[in-house]
Short mmCIF file of C-alpha atoms and ligand atoms in Angstrom, two decimals:
data_model
loop_
_atom_site.label_atom_id
_atom_site.label_comp_id
_atom_site.label_asym_id
_atom_site.label_seq_id
_atom_site.Cartn_x
_atom_site.Cartn_y
_atom_site.Cartn_z
CA UNK X 24 -4.65 -40.03 14.44
CA UNK X 25 -1.72 -37.69 13.33
CA UNK X 26 -1.30 -34.91 15.62
CA UNK X 27 2.23 -33.75 14.54
CA UNK X 28 2.87 -31.04 11.81
CA UNK X 29 5.75 -31.44 9.60
CA UNK X 30 7.17 -29.20 6.85
CA UNK X 31 6.73 -31.29 3.84
CA UNK X 32 8.42 -29.09 1.30
CA UNK X 33 9.82 -25.75 0.74
CA UNK X 34 10.17 -23.40 -2.24
CA UNK X 35 11.42 -19.92 -3.11
CA UNK X 36 11.60 -17.36 -5.93
CA UNK X 37 13.22 -13.91 -6.37
CA UNK X 38 13.25 -11.31 -9.29
CA UNK X 39 15.87 -11.73 -11.95
CA UNK X 40 16.83 -8.18 -11.75
CA UNK X 41 19.92 -7.55 -9.48
CA UNK X 42 20.90 -4.04 -7.97
CA UNK X 43 24.23 -4.07 -6.73
CA UNK X 44 25.74 -1.67 -4.19
CA UNK X 45 27.75 -0.10 -7.02
CA UNK X 46 24.35 0.57 -8.82
CA UNK X 47 23.14 2.30 -5.73
CA UNK X 48 26.31 4.33 -5.63
CA UNK X 49 24.90 6.13 -8.90
CA UNK X 50 21.45 6.52 -7.23
CA UNK X 51 22.11 7.91 -3.78
CA UNK X 52 25.03 9.30 -1.68
CA UNK X 53 26.41 5.89 -0.48
CA UNK X 54 29.25 3.54 -1.18
CA UNK X 55 29.71 -0.17 -1.47
CA UNK X 56 32.12 -0.08 1.39
CA UNK X 57 29.58 1.64 3.75
CA UNK X 58 26.81 -0.84 2.89
CA UNK X 59 29.05 -3.90 3.04
CA UNK X 60 30.62 -3.02 6.44
CA UNK X 61 27.40 -1.77 8.07
CA UNK X 62 24.97 -4.37 6.75
CA UNK X 63 26.75 -7.26 4.88
CA UNK X 64 24.66 -6.64 1.99
CA UNK X 65 26.41 -6.80 -1.46
CA UNK X 66 23.14 -6.98 -4.03
CA UNK X 67 19.38 -7.34 -3.80
CA UNK X 68 16.75 -8.49 -6.19
CA UNK X 69 14.39 -5.94 -7.53
CA UNK X 70 10.91 -6.70 -9.30
CA UNK X 71 10.42 -5.20 -12.82
CA UNK X 72 7.40 -3.21 -13.77
CA UNK X 73 4.39 -5.55 -14.04
CA UNK X 74 5.68 -7.87 -11.23
CA UNK X 75 4.20 -7.76 -7.77
CA UNK X 76 4.18 -9.76 -4.54
CA UNK X 77 1.80 -12.36 -5.95
CA UNK X 78 4.14 -13.09 -8.80
CA UNK X 79 6.76 -14.40 -6.56
CA UNK X 80 4.48 -15.90 -4.12
CA UNK X 81 2.92 -18.02 -6.78
CA UNK X 82 6.37 -19.23 -8.03
CA UNK X 83 7.65 -20.13 -4.52
CA UNK X 84 4.19 -21.81 -3.70
CA UNK X 85 4.42 -24.01 -6.83
CA UNK X 86 7.93 -25.10 -6.09
CA UNK X 87 7.01 -26.00 -2.52
CA UNK X 88 3.95 -27.80 -3.60
CA UNK X 89 6.20 -29.83 -6.16
CA UNK X 90 8.74 -30.66 -3.53
CA UNK X 91 6.08 -31.73 -1.08
CA UNK X 92 4.28 -33.78 -3.60
CA UNK X 93 0.93 -32.11 -2.55
CA UNK X 94 -1.54 -30.81 -5.34
CA UNK X 95 -3.23 -27.36 -4.71
CA UNK X 96 -6.67 -29.14 -4.39
CA UNK X 97 -5.27 -30.83 -1.13
CA UNK X 98 -4.52 -27.48 0.72
CA UNK X 99 -7.11 -26.72 3.29
CA UNK X 100 -5.35 -23.33 4.26
CA UNK X 101 -3.38 -20.60 2.55
CA UNK X 102 -1.56 -17.86 4.57
CA UNK X 103 0.46 -15.19 2.87
CA UNK X 104 2.64 -13.17 5.23
CA UNK X 105 3.38 -9.78 3.74
CA UNK X 106 3.71 -6.11 4.43
CA UNK X 107 3.49 -5.43 0.57
CA UNK X 108 0.11 -7.15 -0.60
CA UNK X 109 -0.76 -6.71 -4.21
CA UNK X 110 -3.51 -4.44 -2.95
CA UNK X 111 -4.79 -3.68 0.53
CA UNK X 112 -7.76 -6.07 -0.33
CA UNK X 113 -8.58 -8.52 -1.37
CA UNK X 114 -5.85 -10.59 0.20
CA UNK X 115 -2.73 -11.65 -1.81
CA UNK X 116 -3.54 -15.06 -0.40
CA UNK X 117 -6.77 -15.21 -2.32
CA UNK X 118 -5.15 -14.07 -5.51
CA UNK X 119 -2.79 -17.09 -4.87
CA UNK X 120 -5.58 -19.40 -4.19
CA UNK X 121 -7.10 -18.46 -7.52
CA UNK X 122 -3.91 -18.95 -9.57
CA UNK X 123 -3.23 -22.13 -7.88
CA UNK X 124 -6.93 -23.42 -8.20
CA UNK X 125 -6.74 -24.40 -4.48
CA UNK X 126 -10.44 -24.93 -4.39
CA UNK X 127 -10.68 -26.38 -0.79
CA UNK X 128 -8.48 -23.76 0.87
CA UNK X 129 -9.39 -20.89 3.16
CA UNK X 130 -7.05 -18.06 2.55
CA UNK X 131 -5.90 -14.78 4.27
CA UNK X 132 -3.01 -12.43 4.53
CA UNK X 133 -1.01 -11.98 7.74
CA UNK X 134 0.77 -8.87 8.64
CA UNK X 135 3.46 -9.09 11.40
CA UNK X 136 6.27 -7.34 9.81
CA UNK X 137 9.37 -9.27 9.10
CA UNK X 138 8.26 -12.00 11.51
CA UNK X 139 5.27 -12.67 9.39
CA UNK X 140 6.41 -16.16 8.15
CA UNK X 141 7.22 -17.32 11.58
CA UNK X 142 3.90 -16.11 12.69
CA UNK X 143 2.21 -17.92 9.78
CA UNK X 144 4.04 -21.20 10.51
CA UNK X 145 2.97 -21.02 14.02
CA UNK X 146 -0.84 -20.31 13.26
CA UNK X 147 -0.93 -23.03 10.54
CA UNK X 148 0.63 -25.60 12.76
CA UNK X 149 -1.99 -25.04 15.39
CA UNK X 150 -4.77 -24.90 12.85
CA UNK X 151 -3.83 -28.27 11.61
CA UNK X 152 -3.19 -29.84 15.07
CA UNK X 153 -6.70 -28.25 16.06
CA UNK X 154 -8.50 -30.20 13.28
CA UNK X 155 -8.87 -27.37 10.78
CA UNK X 156 -7.54 -29.79 7.99
CA UNK X 157 -4.52 -31.82 6.65
CA UNK X 158 -2.37 -29.57 4.56
CA UNK X 159 -1.54 -25.88 4.72
CA UNK X 160 0.61 -23.59 2.50
CA UNK X 161 2.51 -20.75 4.33
CA UNK X 162 4.23 -18.01 2.07
CA UNK X 163 6.22 -15.10 3.00
CA UNK X 164 6.45 -12.75 0.13
CA UNK X 165 7.33 -9.24 -0.59
CA UNK X 166 8.01 -6.54 -3.22
CA UNK X 167 9.52 -3.92 -0.73
CA UNK X 168 11.17 -2.04 -3.73
CA UNK X 169 7.78 -0.62 -4.22
CA UNK X 170 7.52 0.92 -0.63
CA UNK X 171 11.11 2.06 -0.51
CA UNK X 172 12.16 5.63 -0.81
CA UNK X 173 14.74 5.49 -3.56
CA UNK X 174 15.83 9.01 -2.40
CA UNK X 175 16.59 7.87 1.24
CA UNK X 176 19.90 6.25 1.50
CA UNK X 177 19.20 5.00 5.10
CA UNK X 178 16.61 2.86 3.97
CA UNK X 179 16.89 2.12 0.20
CA UNK X 180 19.98 0.18 0.49
CA UNK X 181 18.74 -2.35 2.97
CA UNK X 182 15.77 -4.05 1.30
CA UNK X 183 14.92 -6.44 -1.54
CA UNK X 184 12.21 -8.48 -2.98
CA UNK X 185 11.28 -12.19 -3.15
CA UNK X 186 9.26 -15.06 -1.74
CA UNK X 187 9.69 -18.21 0.25
CA UNK X 188 6.88 -20.85 0.75
CA UNK X 189 6.52 -24.09 3.07
CA UNK X 190 3.84 -26.81 2.62
CA UNK X 191 2.92 -28.16 6.02
CA UNK X 192 0.95 -31.47 6.74
CA UNK X 193 -0.23 -33.59 9.50
CA UNK X 194 2.35 -36.41 10.06
CA UNK X 195 3.33 -39.35 12.38
CA UNK X 196 6.70 -37.80 12.88
CA UNK X 197 7.79 -34.82 14.74
CA UNK X 198 8.34 -31.69 12.57
CA UNK X 199 7.37 -28.37 14.16
CA UNK X 200 8.37 -28.99 17.77
CA UNK X 201 7.74 -25.53 19.34
CA UNK X 202 6.94 -22.02 18.45
CA UNK X 203 7.24 -18.72 20.37
CA UNK X 204 5.60 -15.38 19.23
CA UNK X 205 5.61 -11.93 20.80
CA UNK X 206 4.79 -8.10 20.14
CA UNK X 207 5.20 -4.81 21.56
CA UNK X 208 3.40 -2.01 19.91
CA UNK X 209 5.25 0.38 22.07
CA UNK X 210 7.68 0.34 19.41
CA UNK X 211 5.33 0.68 16.37
CA UNK X 212 6.70 4.15 15.54
CA UNK X 213 10.12 2.70 15.03
CA UNK X 214 9.32 1.20 11.66
CA UNK X 215 6.36 2.25 9.68
CA UNK X 216 4.80 3.15 6.54
CA UNK X 217 2.74 6.27 7.71
CA UNK X 218 0.23 6.98 4.82
CA UNK X 219 -2.29 5.43 2.48
CA UNK X 220 -4.76 3.86 4.94
CA UNK X 221 -7.32 5.14 7.59
CA UNK X 222 -5.31 7.30 9.54
CA UNK X 223 -3.75 9.15 6.62
CA UNK X 224 -5.54 8.48 3.40
CA UNK X 225 -3.54 9.11 0.20
CA UNK X 226 -3.66 12.85 -0.86
CA UNK X 227 -1.34 15.33 -2.71
CA UNK X 228 -0.01 16.28 0.79
CA UNK X 229 0.97 12.62 1.86
CA UNK X 230 2.48 12.12 -1.77
CA UNK X 231 4.52 15.43 -1.53
CA UNK X 232 5.49 14.50 2.09
CA UNK X 233 6.84 11.20 0.71
CA UNK X 234 4.74 9.38 3.47
CA UNK X 235 4.11 6.26 1.39
CA UNK X 236 7.48 4.99 1.93
CA UNK X 237 9.17 3.07 4.71
CA UNK X 238 10.27 5.22 7.56
CA UNK X 239 12.62 3.58 10.09
CA UNK X 240 14.77 4.37 13.34
CA UNK X 241 17.51 2.20 12.32
CA UNK X 242 19.66 2.50 15.53
CA UNK X 243 16.63 1.62 17.75
CA UNK X 244 15.45 -1.17 15.64
CA UNK X 245 19.13 -2.51 15.75
CA UNK X 246 19.29 -2.51 19.39
CA UNK X 247 15.94 -4.24 19.82
CA UNK X 248 16.90 -6.78 17.16
CA UNK X 249 20.06 -7.96 18.98
CA UNK X 250 18.24 -8.44 22.21
CA UNK X 251 15.07 -10.10 20.99
CA UNK X 252 16.80 -12.58 18.61
CA UNK X 253 18.48 -14.05 21.65
CA UNK X 254 15.42 -13.89 23.73
CA UNK X 255 13.26 -15.38 21.30
CA UNK X 256 15.59 -18.12 20.56
CA UNK X 257 16.09 -19.07 24.22
CA UNK X 258 12.32 -19.04 24.82
CA UNK X 259 11.61 -21.54 22.10
CA UNK X 260 14.60 -23.81 23.20
CA UNK X 261 13.33 -23.77 26.79
CA UNK X 262 9.81 -24.63 25.75
CA UNK X 263 11.05 -27.78 23.80
CA UNK X 264 13.71 -28.99 26.39
CA UNK X 265 16.35 -29.19 23.86
CA UNK X 266 20.07 -27.83 24.42
CA UNK X 267 21.23 -25.03 22.27
CA UNK X 268 24.27 -27.03 21.22
CA UNK X 269 21.80 -29.49 19.60
CA UNK X 270 20.90 -27.05 16.99
CA UNK X 271 22.32 -28.16 13.66
CA UNK X 272 21.32 -24.95 11.62
CA UNK X 273 20.27 -21.54 12.92
CA UNK X 274 18.19 -19.66 10.36
CA UNK X 275 17.73 -16.01 11.45
CA UNK X 276 15.95 -13.19 9.73
CA UNK X 277 18.35 -11.68 7.13
CA UNK X 278 18.31 -8.04 8.05
CA UNK X 279 21.92 -7.16 8.78
CA UNK X 280 25.09 -9.53 9.19
CA UNK X 281 25.98 -7.48 12.32
CA UNK X 282 22.62 -8.41 13.97
CA UNK X 283 22.90 -12.12 12.72
CA UNK X 284 26.58 -12.35 14.13
CA UNK X 285 25.89 -10.64 17.33
CA UNK X 286 22.74 -12.94 17.91
CA UNK X 287 24.76 -16.13 17.23
CA UNK X 288 27.51 -15.17 19.51
CA UNK X 289 25.16 -14.44 22.33
CA UNK X 290 23.56 -17.95 21.69
CA UNK X 291 26.89 -19.52 21.55
CA UNK X 292 26.10 -20.94 18.05
CA UNK X 293 29.30 -21.36 15.91
CA UNK X 294 29.46 -19.67 12.55
CA UNK X 295 29.29 -22.93 10.49
CA UNK X 296 25.75 -23.59 12.06
CA UNK X 297 24.50 -20.03 11.00
CA UNK X 298 22.76 -19.55 7.62
CA UNK X 299 23.52 -16.40 5.92
CA UNK X 300 22.30 -15.16 2.44
CA UNK X 301 21.73 -11.40 3.27
CA UNK X 302 24.63 -10.56 0.95
CA UNK X 303 22.48 -11.76 -2.00
CA UNK X 304 19.03 -10.54 -1.22
CA UNK X 305 19.23 -7.72 1.39
CA UNK X 306 16.29 -7.58 3.91
CA UNK X 307 13.17 -9.14 2.26
CA UNK X 308 11.06 -8.95 5.44
CA UNK X 309 8.51 -11.74 5.42
CA UNK X 310 10.24 -13.55 2.66
CA UNK X 311 13.71 -13.62 4.38
CA UNK X 312 13.26 -16.58 6.70
CA UNK X 313 11.61 -18.91 4.05
CA UNK X 314 13.94 -17.83 1.27
CA UNK X 315 16.83 -18.71 3.55
CA UNK X 316 15.31 -21.99 4.69
CA UNK X 317 14.49 -23.05 1.10
CA UNK X 318 18.11 -22.00 0.00
CA UNK X 319 19.63 -23.93 2.94
CA UNK X 320 17.68 -27.09 1.89
CA UNK X 321 18.63 -26.76 -1.71
CA UNK X 322 22.30 -26.11 -0.82
CA UNK X 323 22.23 -29.47 0.97
CA UNK X 324 22.89 -27.70 4.53
CA UNK X 325 19.71 -29.42 5.82
CA UNK X 326 19.50 -33.30 6.19
CA UNK X 327 16.78 -35.50 7.42
CA UNK X 328 16.49 -35.54 11.34
CA UNK X 329 18.29 -32.04 11.69
CA UNK X 330 17.20 -29.52 14.18
CA UNK X 331 16.67 -26.07 12.76
CA UNK X 332 16.05 -22.88 14.77
CA UNK X 333 14.29 -20.03 12.87
CA UNK X 334 14.05 -16.69 14.42
CA UNK X 335 12.65 -13.26 13.36
CA UNK X 336 11.80 -9.78 14.30
CA UNK X 337 10.23 -6.80 12.72
CA UNK X 338 7.84 -3.99 12.46
CA UNK X 339 5.06 -4.01 15.18
CA UNK X 340 7.27 -4.74 17.05
CA UNK X 341 7.04 -8.22 16.64
CA UNK X 342 9.10 -11.36 17.18
CA UNK X 343 8.91 -15.12 16.87
CA UNK X 344 10.83 -18.38 16.73
CA UNK X 345 10.25 -22.00 15.75
CA UNK X 346 12.32 -24.90 16.47
CA UNK X 347 11.91 -27.80 13.56
CA UNK X 348 13.01 -31.36 13.16
CA UNK X 349 13.60 -31.73 9.33
O1 UT7 O 12 13.65 -6.12 9.43
C1 UT7 O 12 13.76 -5.34 10.41
C2 UT7 O 12 14.07 -4.02 9.93
N1 UT7 O 12 15.23 -3.36 10.08
C3 UT7 O 12 16.54 -3.74 10.57
O2 UT7 O 12 16.86 -4.71 10.87
C4 UT7 O 12 17.55 -2.43 10.73
C5 UT7 O 12 18.16 -2.47 11.83
N2 UT7 O 12 19.27 -1.35 11.83
C6 UT7 O 12 20.44 -1.50 11.15
O3 UT7 O 12 20.64 -2.53 10.42
C7 UT7 O 12 21.24 -0.26 11.00
O4 UT7 O 12 21.03 0.62 12.08
C8 UT7 O 12 21.63 0.53 9.89
C9 UT7 O 12 22.24 -0.44 8.80
C10 UT7 O 12 20.22 0.89 9.29
C11 UT7 O 12 22.30 1.74 9.91
O5 UT7 O 12 23.62 1.40 10.29
P1 UT7 O 12 24.38 2.22 11.79
O6 UT7 O 12 25.60 1.50 11.86
O7 UT7 O 12 23.10 2.09 12.80
O8 UT7 O 12 24.48 3.56 11.18
P2 UT7 O 12 23.75 4.90 11.60
O9 UT7 O 12 22.27 4.84 11.28
O10 UT7 O 12 24.06 5.26 13.09
O11 UT7 O 12 24.40 5.90 10.81
C12 UT7 O 12 25.79 6.15 10.69
C13 UT7 O 12 26.00 7.23 9.45
C14 UT7 O 12 25.15 8.48 9.63
O12 UT7 O 12 25.96 9.58 9.41
P3 UT7 O 12 26.57 10.55 10.63
O13 UT7 O 12 25.21 10.90 11.08
O14 UT7 O 12 27.34 9.80 11.48
O15 UT7 O 12 27.18 11.68 9.76
C15 UT7 O 12 24.22 8.12 8.51
O16 UT7 O 12 23.88 9.42 7.81
O17 UT7 O 12 25.94 6.76 8.24
C16 UT7 O 12 25.14 7.38 7.52
N3 UT7 O 12 24.43 6.60 6.47
C17 UT7 O 12 24.98 6.33 5.27
N4 UT7 O 12 26.01 6.46 4.71
C18 UT7 O 12 26.29 6.00 3.57
C19 UT7 O 12 23.28 6.12 6.65
N5 UT7 O 12 22.79 5.48 5.53
C20 UT7 O 12 24.02 5.52 4.86
C21 UT7 O 12 24.35 5.03 3.52
N6 UT7 O 12 25.42 5.22 2.92
N7 UT7 O 12 23.46 4.24 2.77
#
């Protein structure tokens, strides 16, 4: 019996509309120079009217299924990791299940901030290993442009839209070697969207107070990120008994080039083994890791047998890592 779980294929998708730092200079009091030096971001993709998270989730999922040579009817599970579902309910995963006609799949959304995809990967792997089925689809998809305050320069320059997906299957070969997840709700207030749910339902006051937008303490999240990226990476490496210098490609959450460089430096991973695309997409939250994974694969940066280390952190606070043999 197959008890190992492998990634069979990946896919990604992003809106066509590009917003550059120079476009943002015309919208808020910022400069290309500030955004580039503080974050590494040069441009981001932004959804047009009528496009939502499921638009990009569907395209990414279809591509991943094509690469994996798996038909939607073969899926036993669909997880969509997102903080920007199409609606609070039903789950965006169910909307995706409907569009794919994945008639055998159980479907649900998962909210673990920017760590959502890594959480989803870990859960799906355990679901398949535990006998839940043979094939799973894990998607990280966001339209953060819809929850960003376009009047707040400290956040609106950071985020972007897109989706990435992976099809997982039971296999004889080693694939997902180990995962490691964690959380600390003590830092919940550092990154939140305060209004629109049970604590603070939508009202004229919440709208006037601009409470339906992302609020973030950037400095505190930055400090947490640098520390936890190293810790989560070391934990998953320890679990697997593999040495850090065996890692062929490090794919961290793409939030800020300074966080990425500092984590890589602490881990002793050389620049040429670190995948970066934050300059093109900004921070796409749950979509960031799978978007980077798929782009790395499409760019030929991943070969069969390579060891890949994924690591994420985000609102919650949450963190997670996964060690994968391609
Ligand atoms: O996925 C997880 C989510 N979040 C993150 O990973 C974000 C983590 N944090 C960060 O990436 C960084 O903290 C930021 C990029 C958000 C901010 O960079 P920073 O180097 O920590 O800057 P700062 O917040 O300390 O702000 C420095 C200055 C401030 O001005 P004063 O008080 O020194 O006069 C800000 O008002 O930069 C100002 N500032 C800006 N200036 C121009 C803040 N945003 C902007 C802006 N353009 N867009």
